[in-house]
Tab-separated table of C-alpha atoms and ligand atoms in Angstrom:
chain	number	residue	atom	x	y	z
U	222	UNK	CA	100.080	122.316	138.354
U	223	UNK	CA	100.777	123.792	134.992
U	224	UNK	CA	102.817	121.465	132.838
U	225	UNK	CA	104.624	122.315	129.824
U	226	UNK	CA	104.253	119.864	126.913
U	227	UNK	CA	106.549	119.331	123.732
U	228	UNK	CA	104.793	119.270	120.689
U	229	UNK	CA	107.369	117.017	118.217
U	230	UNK	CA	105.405	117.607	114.485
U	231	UNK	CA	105.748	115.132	111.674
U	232	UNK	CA	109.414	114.385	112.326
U	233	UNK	CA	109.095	111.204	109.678
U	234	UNK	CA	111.189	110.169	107.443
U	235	UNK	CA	109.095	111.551	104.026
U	236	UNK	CA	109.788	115.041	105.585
U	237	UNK	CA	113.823	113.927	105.870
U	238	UNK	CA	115.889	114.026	103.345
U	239	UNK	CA	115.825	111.488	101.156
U	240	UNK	CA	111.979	111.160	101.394
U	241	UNK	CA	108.885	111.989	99.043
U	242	UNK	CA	108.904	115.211	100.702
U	243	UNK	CA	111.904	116.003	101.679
U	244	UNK	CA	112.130	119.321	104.024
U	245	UNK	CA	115.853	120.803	103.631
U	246	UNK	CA	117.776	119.698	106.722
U	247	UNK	CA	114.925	118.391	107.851
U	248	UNK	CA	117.400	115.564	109.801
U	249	UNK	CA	119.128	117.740	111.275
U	250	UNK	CA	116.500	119.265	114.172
U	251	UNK	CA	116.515	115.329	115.387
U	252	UNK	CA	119.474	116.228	117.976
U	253	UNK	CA	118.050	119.004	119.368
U	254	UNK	CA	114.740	117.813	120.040
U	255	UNK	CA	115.769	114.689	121.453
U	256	UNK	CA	117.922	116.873	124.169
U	257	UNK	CA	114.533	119.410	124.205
U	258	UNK	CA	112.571	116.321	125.833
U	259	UNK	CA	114.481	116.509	129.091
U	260	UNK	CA	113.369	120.214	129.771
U	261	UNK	CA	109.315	119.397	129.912
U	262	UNK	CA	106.594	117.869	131.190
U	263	UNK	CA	105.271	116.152	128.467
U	264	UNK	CA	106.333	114.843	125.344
U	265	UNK	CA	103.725	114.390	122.214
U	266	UNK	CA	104.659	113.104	118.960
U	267	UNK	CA	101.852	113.879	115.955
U	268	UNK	CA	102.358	111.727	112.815
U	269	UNK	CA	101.065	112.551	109.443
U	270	UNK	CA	99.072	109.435	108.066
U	271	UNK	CA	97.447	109.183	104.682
U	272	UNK	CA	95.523	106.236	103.016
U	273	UNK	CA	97.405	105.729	99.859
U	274	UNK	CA	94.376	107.561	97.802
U	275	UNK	CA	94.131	110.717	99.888
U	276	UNK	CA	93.097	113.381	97.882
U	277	UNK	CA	96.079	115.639	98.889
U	278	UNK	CA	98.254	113.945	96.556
U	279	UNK	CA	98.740	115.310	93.078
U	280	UNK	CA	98.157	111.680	91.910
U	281	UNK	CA	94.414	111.178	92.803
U	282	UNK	CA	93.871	114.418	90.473
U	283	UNK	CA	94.434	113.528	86.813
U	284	UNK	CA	96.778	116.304	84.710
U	285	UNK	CA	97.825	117.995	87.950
U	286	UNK	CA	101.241	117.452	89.530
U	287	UNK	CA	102.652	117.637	92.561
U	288	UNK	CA	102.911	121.126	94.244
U	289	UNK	CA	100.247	122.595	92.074
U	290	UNK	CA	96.702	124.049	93.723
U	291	UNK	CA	93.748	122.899	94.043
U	292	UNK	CA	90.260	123.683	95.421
U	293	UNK	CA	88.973	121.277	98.203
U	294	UNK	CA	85.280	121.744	99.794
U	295	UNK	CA	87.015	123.605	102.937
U	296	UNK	CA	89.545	125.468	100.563
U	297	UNK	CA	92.252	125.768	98.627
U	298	UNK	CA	94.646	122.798	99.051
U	299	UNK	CA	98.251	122.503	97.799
U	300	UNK	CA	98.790	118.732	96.032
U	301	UNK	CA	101.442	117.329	97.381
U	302	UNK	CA	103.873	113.881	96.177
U	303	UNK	CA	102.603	111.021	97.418
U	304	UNK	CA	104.051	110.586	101.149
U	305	UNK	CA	103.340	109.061	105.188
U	306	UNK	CA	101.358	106.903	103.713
U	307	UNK	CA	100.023	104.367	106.650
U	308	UNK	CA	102.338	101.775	107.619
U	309	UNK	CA	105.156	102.236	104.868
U	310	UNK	CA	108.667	103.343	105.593
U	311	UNK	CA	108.486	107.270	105.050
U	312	UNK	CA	105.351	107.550	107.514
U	313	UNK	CA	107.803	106.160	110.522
U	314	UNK	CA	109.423	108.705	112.693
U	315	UNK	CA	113.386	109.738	111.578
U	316	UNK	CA	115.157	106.287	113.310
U	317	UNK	CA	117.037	108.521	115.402
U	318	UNK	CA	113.831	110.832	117.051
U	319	UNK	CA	113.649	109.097	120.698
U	320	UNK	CA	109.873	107.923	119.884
U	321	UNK	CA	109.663	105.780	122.637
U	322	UNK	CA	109.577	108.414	124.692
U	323	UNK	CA	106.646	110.319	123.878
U	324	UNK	CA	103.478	110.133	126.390
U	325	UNK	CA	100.836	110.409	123.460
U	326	UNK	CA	101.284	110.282	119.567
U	327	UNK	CA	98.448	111.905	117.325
U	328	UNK	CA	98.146	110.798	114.421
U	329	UNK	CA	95.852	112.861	111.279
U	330	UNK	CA	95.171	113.203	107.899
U	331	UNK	CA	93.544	109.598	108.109
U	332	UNK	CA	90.412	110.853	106.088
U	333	UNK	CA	90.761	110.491	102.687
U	334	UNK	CA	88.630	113.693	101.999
U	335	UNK	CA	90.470	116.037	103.977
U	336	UNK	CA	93.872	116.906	104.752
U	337	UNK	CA	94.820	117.922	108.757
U	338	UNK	CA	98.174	120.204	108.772
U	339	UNK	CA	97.263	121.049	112.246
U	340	UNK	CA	97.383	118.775	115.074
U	341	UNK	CA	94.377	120.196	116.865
U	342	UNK	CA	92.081	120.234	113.699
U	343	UNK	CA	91.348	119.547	109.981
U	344	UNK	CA	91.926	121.932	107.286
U	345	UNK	CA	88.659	122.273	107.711
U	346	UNK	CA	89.184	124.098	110.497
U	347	UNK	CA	86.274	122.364	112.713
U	348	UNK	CA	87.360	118.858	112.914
U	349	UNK	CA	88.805	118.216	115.974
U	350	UNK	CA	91.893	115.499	116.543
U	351	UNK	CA	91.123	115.110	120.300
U	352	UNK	CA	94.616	116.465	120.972
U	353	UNK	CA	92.875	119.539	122.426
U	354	UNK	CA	91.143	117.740	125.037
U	355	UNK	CA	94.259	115.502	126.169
U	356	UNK	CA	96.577	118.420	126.613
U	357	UNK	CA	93.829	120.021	128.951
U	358	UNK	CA	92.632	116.760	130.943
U	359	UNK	CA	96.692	116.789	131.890
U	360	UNK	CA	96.424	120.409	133.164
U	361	UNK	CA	99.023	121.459	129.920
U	362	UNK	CA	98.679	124.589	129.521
U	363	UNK	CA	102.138	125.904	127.684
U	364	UNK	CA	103.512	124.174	124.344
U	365	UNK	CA	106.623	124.387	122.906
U	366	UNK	CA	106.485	123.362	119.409
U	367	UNK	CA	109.229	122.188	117.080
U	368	UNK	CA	109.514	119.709	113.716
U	369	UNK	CA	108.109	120.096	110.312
U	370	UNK	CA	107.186	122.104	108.781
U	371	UNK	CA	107.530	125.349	109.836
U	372	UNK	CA	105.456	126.523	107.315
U	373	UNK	CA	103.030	123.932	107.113
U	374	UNK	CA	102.215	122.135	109.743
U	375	UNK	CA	104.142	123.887	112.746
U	376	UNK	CA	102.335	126.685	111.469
U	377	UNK	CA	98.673	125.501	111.548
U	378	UNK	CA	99.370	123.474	114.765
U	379	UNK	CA	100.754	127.087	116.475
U	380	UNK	CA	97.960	129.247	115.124
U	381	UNK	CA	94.751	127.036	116.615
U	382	UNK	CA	97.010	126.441	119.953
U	383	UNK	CA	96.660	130.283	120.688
U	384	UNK	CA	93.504	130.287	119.168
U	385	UNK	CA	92.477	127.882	121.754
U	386	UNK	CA	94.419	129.714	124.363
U	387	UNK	CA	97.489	128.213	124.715
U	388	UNK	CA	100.903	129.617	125.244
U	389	UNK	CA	102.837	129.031	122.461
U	390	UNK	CA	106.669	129.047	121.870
U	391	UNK	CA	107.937	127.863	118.448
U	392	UNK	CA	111.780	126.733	118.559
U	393	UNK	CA	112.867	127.778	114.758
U	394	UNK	CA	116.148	126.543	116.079
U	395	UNK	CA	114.597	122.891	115.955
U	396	UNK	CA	111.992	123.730	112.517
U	397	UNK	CA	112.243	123.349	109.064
U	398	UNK	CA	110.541	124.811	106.725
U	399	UNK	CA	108.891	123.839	102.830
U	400	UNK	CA	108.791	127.463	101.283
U	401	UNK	CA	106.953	127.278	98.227
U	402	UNK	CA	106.661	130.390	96.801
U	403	UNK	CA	107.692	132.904	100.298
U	404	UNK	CA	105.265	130.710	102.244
U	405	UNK	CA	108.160	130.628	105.209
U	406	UNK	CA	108.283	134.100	105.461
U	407	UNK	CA	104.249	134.485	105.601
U	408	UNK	CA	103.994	131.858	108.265
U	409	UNK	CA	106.390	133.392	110.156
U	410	UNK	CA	105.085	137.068	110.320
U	411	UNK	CA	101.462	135.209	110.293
U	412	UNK	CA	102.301	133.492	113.630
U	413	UNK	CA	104.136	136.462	115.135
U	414	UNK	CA	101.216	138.933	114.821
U	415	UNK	CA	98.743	135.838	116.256
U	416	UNK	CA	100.792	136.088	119.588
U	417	UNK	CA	102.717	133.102	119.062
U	418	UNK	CA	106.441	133.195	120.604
U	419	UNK	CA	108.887	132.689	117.680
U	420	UNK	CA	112.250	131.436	119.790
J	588	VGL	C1	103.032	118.476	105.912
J	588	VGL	C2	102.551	118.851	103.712
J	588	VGL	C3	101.739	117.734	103.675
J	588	VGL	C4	103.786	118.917	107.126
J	588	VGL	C5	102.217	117.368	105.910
J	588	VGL	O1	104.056	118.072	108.012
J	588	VGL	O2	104.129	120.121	107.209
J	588	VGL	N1	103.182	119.215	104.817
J	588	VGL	N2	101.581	117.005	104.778
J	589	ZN	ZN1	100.580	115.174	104.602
C-alpha cells in the first residue's frame, strides 16, 4: 500500500530563535507540525549533527566569518556560526516538537569534510544517508515535507526526493526560511519548476 511519510527537517533548537542560527519564527511551525503527524503514515525526524570542527563553520577557516563563501571540493559552501553541534543543547529538537513520535530520525552532516543540507545525500550530491532506501523498504512513496529551512535544507531534501521519484508536497505554511541574499525566493521558483508541490 502506498504510505505517505512526514518529513520533519532540522526542527532544533539552533534553527529557533534564540539559537546560533536562528531561522525567523522558526518556533512557530512546531504547532502545526505536531497536529500534521496525525494525517500520515509515517513520521521521520532528520537532525543536523556536526562535530564541533566541521568545516562548515566560519570558525575552522581563519579571517572568514560567518555567512561568508567558501569553496569546498564538491562546491561552493556558505560558512555558517557554529551550531547542532553533537550532543549540546541547540542540536536537540525544539522541546515542544512531539519527537517521540517519529518512526525513524536521520541524522547528517556527521563528516567533518562535508556538509549534508539534504536528507537523502551530501552536498556532494553522491553520498547517500540511507534515508532513500528506508522510505522505499516501507513502500513510502509520497512525502510531505515541512521544517527548516526552506531555503536550505527543505530545499535540497525536496529537490533529490523528486529527483529520486518521489511525490513531493512542501507545506510553506509549516517552513521557515534563512534568505541570505534572495536565496528564499530562488529556492522557491527552483523547487516549483523541479515538479515539487509548493502547498
Ligand atoms: C541548515 C544551514 C546549515 C538547515 C543546516 O537546516 O537548513 N542550514 N545547516
Ligand atoms: Zn548545519
Amino acid at each position: 500500500m502506498t504510505q505517505t511519510a512526514l518529513i520533519v527537517i532540522d526542527v532544533q533548537n539552533d534553527f529557533c530563535p534564540g539559537g546560533a542560527l536562528a531561522v525567523a519564527g522558526g518556533d512557530q511551525i512546531v504547532p502545526g507540525i505536531n497536529a500534521a503527524m496525525d494525517a500520515v503514515g509515517a513520521v521521520i525526524l532528520t537532525q543536523d549533527w556536526h562535530p564541533a570542527d566541521h568545516s562548515s563553520f566560519a570558525s575552522q577557516h581563519p579571517g572568514k566569518a560567518p555567512m561568508e563563501m567558501t569553496q569546498m571540493p564538491y562546491g561552493p559552501q556558505v560558512l555558517w556560526p557554529d551550531h547542532c553541534v553533537q550532543g549540546t543543547r541547540g542540536a536537540e529538537f525544539h522541546p515542544a516538537l512531539q519527537a517521540n513520535r517519529a518512526d525513524m530520525i536521520i541524522r547528517k552532516g556527521y563528516n567533518r569534510n562535508i556538509d549534508s543540507y539534504s536528507a537523502f545525500f551530501e552536498n556532494d550530491h553522491k553520498t547517500p544517508t540511507g534515508l532513500e532506501g528506508y522510505l522505499r523498504t516501507r513502500g513510502i512513496s509520497r512525502l510531505v515535507m515541512v521544517g527548516l529551512a526552506t531555503d536550505f535544507c527543505v530545499n535540497f531534501s525536496a529537490l533529490d526526493a523528486v529527483k529520486l521519484g518521489f511525490d513531493v508536497t512542501v507545506r510553506r505554511d509549516l517552513c521557515r526560511g534563512i534568505d541570505l541574499e534572495g536565496s528564499l525566493d530562488a529556492a522557491l521558483e527552483g523547487m516549483r519548476q523541479a515538479g515539487v508541490a509548493l502547498a
